């Protein structure tokens, strides 16, 4: 009796395995499997993907997730900017990556009431390609005063958010060689910034009438300098102006000058 029961149990196990194998074959999940990139942790939107944030999941070839990215492309994915938050365990999709999105996707990151404005830049005033989306910049213009012939440089806007660098969000690369205003040549690209409609008018007019440059800010520096009056040739050739500028720089940079008897002083 015991032997009969054992035999029935073994037969049941065999039939269950046979049913499972047949079902897997019908559903197409028993064949080749593909290694797909997935998130090893939650990856925030608009952040650059790090290798430690990636893992690999195996999917049956007939049940691959939409727009999947294979394991072999991991090196290409590292450093890309995400368009959306990718939850832990979810597969990485090409639609998650900013560099694969069309320019129309830019509209998704524009704050309501604000505008995206593309400004032409070259390798010099884009910081040699180091400028990245989400950086903050000040925009400076150099102009010739109407009727006077004097040239002056003024700060137009401060603490402006960079939305994109190059043709696509997070791409950081542009196309085409050109020559910038003022005769400076170099590889041209665009920097897209987030501005108000009024600021957009100011920058478009300034771009047409002069030459624009950018200075990059520390990400934690949100202060606005209200005492900037612009600079011209008179400031360059006046020693007292240069000394004042240097003194303010020393005060703001945290550099202390220690003077001692018989010494010219040292910095610390």
CSV table of C-alpha atoms in Angstrom, one decimal:
chain,number,residue,atom,x,y,z
A,1,UNK,CA,0.0,0.0,0.0
A,2,UNK,CA,2.8,2.4,0.9
A,3,UNK,CA,4.6,1.6,-2.4
A,4,UNK,CA,1.4,2.3,-4.3
A,5,UNK,CA,1.1,5.7,-2.6
A,6,UNK,CA,4.7,6.6,-3.4
A,7,UNK,CA,4.1,5.6,-7.0
A,8,UNK,CA,1.1,7.9,-7.3
A,9,UNK,CA,3.1,10.8,-5.8
A,10,UNK,CA,5.9,10.3,-8.2
A,11,UNK,CA,3.4,10.1,-11.1
A,12,UNK,CA,1.8,13.3,-9.9
A,13,UNK,CA,5.1,15.1,-9.8
A,14,UNK,CA,6.0,13.9,-13.3
A,15,UNK,CA,2.6,15.0,-14.7
A,16,UNK,CA,3.0,18.4,-13.0
A,17,UNK,CA,6.4,19.0,-14.5
A,18,UNK,CA,5.2,17.8,-17.9
A,19,UNK,CA,2.3,20.2,-17.7
A,20,UNK,CA,4.6,23.1,-16.7
A,21,UNK,CA,7.0,22.4,-19.5
A,22,UNK,CA,4.3,22.2,-22.1
A,23,UNK,CA,2.7,25.4,-20.8
A,24,UNK,CA,6.0,27.2,-20.8
A,25,UNK,CA,6.6,26.1,-24.4
A,26,UNK,CA,3.1,27.3,-25.4
A,27,UNK,CA,3.7,30.7,-23.8
A,28,UNK,CA,7.2,31.1,-25.2
A,29,UNK,CA,9.0,31.4,-21.9
A,30,UNK,CA,11.1,28.3,-22.1
A,31,UNK,CA,13.5,29.5,-24.9
A,32,UNK,CA,16.4,31.9,-25.0
A,33,UNK,CA,16.6,34.6,-22.3
A,34,UNK,CA,17.9,38.1,-22.8
A,35,UNK,CA,20.0,40.1,-20.3
A,36,UNK,CA,18.3,43.5,-19.8
A,37,UNK,CA,19.5,46.5,-17.8
A,38,UNK,CA,17.3,47.4,-14.8
A,39,UNK,CA,17.5,49.8,-11.9
A,40,UNK,CA,19.4,48.5,-8.9
A,41,UNK,CA,17.8,51.3,-6.8
A,42,UNK,CA,15.5,54.2,-7.4
A,43,UNK,CA,17.1,56.5,-10.0
A,44,UNK,CA,15.7,60.1,-9.8
A,45,UNK,CA,14.5,62.0,-12.8
A,46,UNK,CA,17.0,64.4,-14.4
A,47,UNK,CA,20.0,62.7,-12.8
A,48,UNK,CA,23.0,61.1,-14.4
A,49,UNK,CA,23.0,57.3,-14.2
A,50,UNK,CA,25.9,55.7,-12.3
A,51,UNK,CA,27.1,52.2,-12.9
A,52,UNK,CA,26.3,51.2,-9.3
A,53,UNK,CA,22.6,52.0,-10.0
A,54,UNK,CA,22.4,49.4,-12.7
A,55,UNK,CA,21.7,45.7,-12.4
A,56,UNK,CA,20.7,42.9,-14.9
A,57,UNK,CA,17.5,41.0,-15.2
A,58,UNK,CA,16.8,38.0,-17.4
A,59,UNK,CA,13.7,38.1,-19.7
A,60,UNK,CA,12.3,35.4,-22.0
A,61,UNK,CA,12.9,36.6,-25.6
A,62,UNK,CA,9.1,36.5,-26.2
A,63,UNK,CA,8.4,38.6,-23.2
A,64,UNK,CA,10.9,41.4,-23.4
A,65,UNK,CA,9.8,44.8,-21.9
A,66,UNK,CA,9.1,47.6,-24.4
A,67,UNK,CA,12.1,49.6,-25.6
A,68,UNK,CA,14.5,47.5,-23.5
A,69,UNK,CA,18.2,48.2,-23.2
A,70,UNK,CA,20.5,45.1,-23.3
A,71,UNK,CA,23.4,44.4,-20.9
A,72,UNK,CA,25.9,45.0,-23.6
A,73,UNK,CA,25.0,48.7,-23.8
A,74,UNK,CA,25.7,49.4,-20.1
A,75,UNK,CA,28.7,51.6,-20.9
A,76,UNK,CA,26.6,53.7,-23.1
A,77,UNK,CA,23.9,54.1,-20.5
A,78,UNK,CA,26.3,55.2,-17.7
A,79,UNK,CA,26.4,59.0,-17.6
A,80,UNK,CA,23.1,59.4,-19.5
A,81,UNK,CA,20.5,61.8,-18.0
A,82,UNK,CA,17.2,60.3,-17.0
A,83,UNK,CA,13.9,61.9,-18.2
A,84,UNK,CA,11.8,60.2,-15.5
A,85,UNK,CA,12.2,58.5,-12.1
A,86,UNK,CA,13.1,54.8,-12.7
A,87,UNK,CA,11.9,52.6,-9.8
A,88,UNK,CA,14.1,49.9,-8.3
A,89,UNK,CA,13.7,46.6,-10.2
A,90,UNK,CA,12.2,48.2,-13.3
A,91,UNK,CA,13.9,47.7,-16.6
A,92,UNK,CA,15.7,50.6,-18.2
A,93,UNK,CA,13.9,51.9,-21.3
A,94,UNK,CA,15.2,54.0,-24.1
A,95,UNK,CA,12.4,56.5,-23.3
A,96,UNK,CA,13.9,56.9,-19.9
A,97,UNK,CA,17.0,58.4,-21.3
A,98,UNK,CA,17.2,62.1,-22.3
A,99,UNK,CA,19.7,61.5,-25.1
A,100,UNK,CA,17.2,59.3,-26.9
A,101,UNK,CA,14.4,61.8,-26.7
A,102,UNK,CA,13.3,64.2,-29.4
A,103,UNK,CA,13.6,67.9,-28.9
A,104,UNK,CA,9.8,68.0,-28.3
A,105,UNK,CA,10.5,66.3,-24.9
A,106,UNK,CA,12.0,69.6,-23.7
A,107,UNK,CA,8.4,70.9,-23.1
A,108,UNK,CA,8.1,68.4,-20.3
A,109,UNK,CA,10.7,70.2,-18.1
A,110,UNK,CA,9.6,73.8,-18.7
A,111,UNK,CA,8.0,75.3,-15.6
A,112,UNK,CA,4.5,76.7,-16.3
A,113,UNK,CA,4.8,80.4,-17.0
A,114,UNK,CA,8.4,80.1,-18.0
A,115,UNK,CA,10.1,79.8,-21.4
A,116,UNK,CA,13.0,77.8,-22.8
A,117,UNK,CA,15.4,79.9,-24.8
A,118,UNK,CA,18.3,78.5,-26.9
A,119,UNK,CA,21.4,80.5,-27.0
A,120,UNK,CA,24.3,79.8,-29.4
A,121,UNK,CA,27.6,79.0,-27.7
A,122,UNK,CA,31.0,77.7,-28.7
A,123,UNK,CA,33.6,75.5,-26.9
A,124,UNK,CA,35.0,78.5,-25.1
A,125,UNK,CA,31.8,80.0,-23.5
A,126,UNK,CA,30.3,76.5,-22.9
A,127,UNK,CA,33.3,75.8,-20.6
A,128,UNK,CA,34.9,73.3,-22.9
A,129,UNK,CA,31.8,71.0,-22.8
A,130,UNK,CA,31.7,70.9,-19.0
A,131,UNK,CA,28.3,72.7,-18.8
A,132,UNK,CA,25.5,70.3,-18.0
A,133,UNK,CA,21.7,70.4,-17.6
A,134,UNK,CA,20.6,71.7,-14.2
A,135,UNK,CA,23.7,73.9,-13.8
A,136,UNK,CA,23.1,77.6,-13.0
A,137,UNK,CA,24.7,80.4,-14.9
A,138,UNK,CA,24.9,84.2,-15.0
A,139,UNK,CA,24.5,85.7,-18.5
A,140,UNK,CA,26.7,88.6,-19.4
A,141,UNK,CA,26.5,90.9,-22.5
A,142,UNK,CA,29.1,93.1,-24.2
A,143,UNK,CA,27.6,96.0,-26.2
A,144,UNK,CA,28.6,99.2,-28.0
A,145,UNK,CA,26.6,102.1,-26.7
A,146,UNK,CA,24.5,103.7,-29.4
A,147,UNK,CA,25.8,107.1,-30.5
A,148,UNK,CA,28.8,107.0,-28.1
A,149,UNK,CA,31.0,104.3,-29.6
A,150,UNK,CA,31.9,103.1,-26.0
A,151,UNK,CA,31.9,99.4,-25.4
A,152,UNK,CA,30.6,98.1,-22.0
A,153,UNK,CA,30.0,94.7,-20.4
A,154,UNK,CA,27.0,94.2,-18.1
A,155,UNK,CA,25.5,91.3,-16.3
A,156,UNK,CA,22.0,90.8,-17.7
A,157,UNK,CA,20.6,87.9,-15.7
A,158,UNK,CA,21.8,85.9,-12.7
A,159,UNK,CA,21.2,82.4,-11.4
A,160,UNK,CA,19.6,81.1,-14.6
A,161,UNK,CA,18.9,77.4,-14.9
A,162,UNK,CA,20.3,75.4,-17.8
A,163,UNK,CA,17.7,73.0,-19.3
A,164,UNK,CA,19.8,71.4,-22.0
A,165,UNK,CA,23.2,71.6,-23.6
A,166,UNK,CA,23.4,70.7,-27.3
A,167,UNK,CA,20.5,69.4,-29.4
A,168,UNK,CA,19.0,67.1,-26.8
A,169,UNK,CA,18.4,67.1,-23.1
A,170,UNK,CA,21.6,65.9,-21.4
A,171,UNK,CA,23.4,65.3,-24.6
A,172,UNK,CA,26.0,67.9,-24.0
A,173,UNK,CA,27.1,67.9,-27.7
A,174,UNK,CA,26.1,70.0,-30.6
A,175,UNK,CA,26.7,69.6,-34.3
A,176,UNK,CA,28.2,71.7,-37.0
A,177,UNK,CA,31.2,74.1,-37.1
A,178,UNK,CA,30.4,77.7,-37.3
A,179,UNK,CA,31.7,81.1,-36.4
A,180,UNK,CA,30.4,83.0,-33.5
A,181,UNK,CA,29.6,86.7,-33.3
A,182,UNK,CA,32.7,88.8,-32.8
A,183,UNK,CA,34.8,86.6,-35.0
A,184,UNK,CA,35.5,83.8,-32.4
A,185,UNK,CA,35.5,80.5,-34.2
A,186,UNK,CA,34.9,77.1,-32.7
A,187,UNK,CA,32.5,74.2,-32.6
A,188,UNK,CA,29.0,75.7,-32.2
A,189,UNK,CA,26.3,74.3,-30.0
A,190,UNK,CA,23.4,75.7,-28.0
A,191,UNK,CA,22.6,76.1,-24.4
A,192,UNK,CA,18.9,76.1,-23.6
A,193,UNK,CA,18.0,78.2,-20.5
A,194,UNK,CA,14.8,78.6,-18.4
A,195,UNK,CA,13.7,82.3,-18.4
A,196,UNK,CA,10.5,84.4,-18.0
A,197,UNK,CA,8.9,85.8,-21.2
A,198,UNK,CA,10.3,89.3,-20.3
A,199,UNK,CA,13.8,87.8,-19.8
A,200,UNK,CA,13.5,86.1,-23.2
A,201,UNK,CA,12.9,89.4,-24.9
A,202,UNK,CA,15.9,90.9,-23.1
A,203,UNK,CA,18.2,88.1,-24.1
A,204,UNK,CA,17.1,87.9,-27.7
A,205,UNK,CA,17.6,91.7,-28.2
A,206,UNK,CA,21.0,91.5,-26.4
A,207,UNK,CA,22.0,88.6,-28.6
A,208,UNK,CA,21.2,90.5,-31.7
A,209,UNK,CA,23.0,93.7,-30.6
A,210,UNK,CA,26.0,92.3,-28.8
A,211,UNK,CA,27.9,89.3,-27.7
A,212,UNK,CA,26.7,87.1,-24.8
A,213,UNK,CA,28.9,85.1,-22.4
A,214,UNK,CA,28.1,82.9,-19.4
A,215,UNK,CA,29.6,82.3,-16.0
A,216,UNK,CA,28.9,79.2,-14.1
A,217,UNK,CA,27.7,79.3,-10.5
A,218,UNK,CA,28.2,76.9,-7.6
A,219,UNK,CA,25.0,74.8,-7.3
A,220,UNK,CA,24.4,76.1,-3.7
A,221,UNK,CA,25.0,79.8,-4.6
A,222,UNK,CA,21.7,81.4,-5.1
A,223,UNK,CA,22.6,84.9,-4.1
A,224,UNK,CA,22.0,87.9,-6.4
A,225,UNK,CA,24.6,90.7,-6.7
A,226,UNK,CA,22.6,93.9,-6.9
A,227,UNK,CA,25.6,96.3,-7.1
A,228,UNK,CA,27.0,95.3,-10.5
A,229,UNK,CA,27.3,98.4,-12.6
A,230,UNK,CA,29.0,97.1,-15.7
A,231,UNK,CA,32.6,97.5,-16.8
A,232,UNK,CA,34.3,99.4,-19.7
A,233,UNK,CA,37.7,100.5,-20.8
A,234,UNK,CA,37.8,103.2,-18.1
A,235,UNK,CA,37.6,100.5,-15.4
A,236,UNK,CA,40.3,98.4,-17.0
A,237,UNK,CA,42.8,101.2,-17.0
A,238,UNK,CA,42.0,102.7,-13.6
A,239,UNK,CA,44.3,101.0,-10.9
A,240,UNK,CA,41.9,102.0,-8.1
A,241,UNK,CA,39.1,100.1,-9.7
A,242,UNK,CA,41.2,97.0,-10.1
A,243,UNK,CA,42.4,97.2,-6.5
A,244,UNK,CA,38.8,97.4,-5.3
A,245,UNK,CA,37.8,94.4,-7.4
A,246,UNK,CA,40.7,92.4,-6.0
A,247,UNK,CA,39.9,93.4,-2.4
A,248,UNK,CA,36.3,92.3,-2.8
A,249,UNK,CA,37.5,89.0,-4.3
A,250,UNK,CA,39.8,88.4,-1.3
A,251,UNK,CA,37.0,89.1,1.1
A,252,UNK,CA,34.5,86.8,-0.6
A,253,UNK,CA,36.9,83.9,-1.2
A,254,UNK,CA,37.8,83.5,2.5
A,255,UNK,CA,41.5,84.2,1.9
A,256,UNK,CA,43.2,85.7,5.0
A,257,UNK,CA,46.3,87.9,4.6
A,258,UNK,CA,48.6,87.6,7.6
A,259,UNK,CA,51.2,90.3,7.9
A,260,UNK,CA,54.1,90.1,10.3
A,261,UNK,CA,57.2,92.2,11.0
A,262,UNK,CA,59.8,91.8,8.3
A,263,UNK,CA,57.5,89.8,6.1
A,264,UNK,CA,55.5,90.7,3.1
A,265,UNK,CA,52.7,88.5,4.3
A,266,UNK,CA,51.4,85.1,3.4
A,267,UNK,CA,48.1,83.5,2.5
A,268,UNK,CA,46.3,80.7,4.2
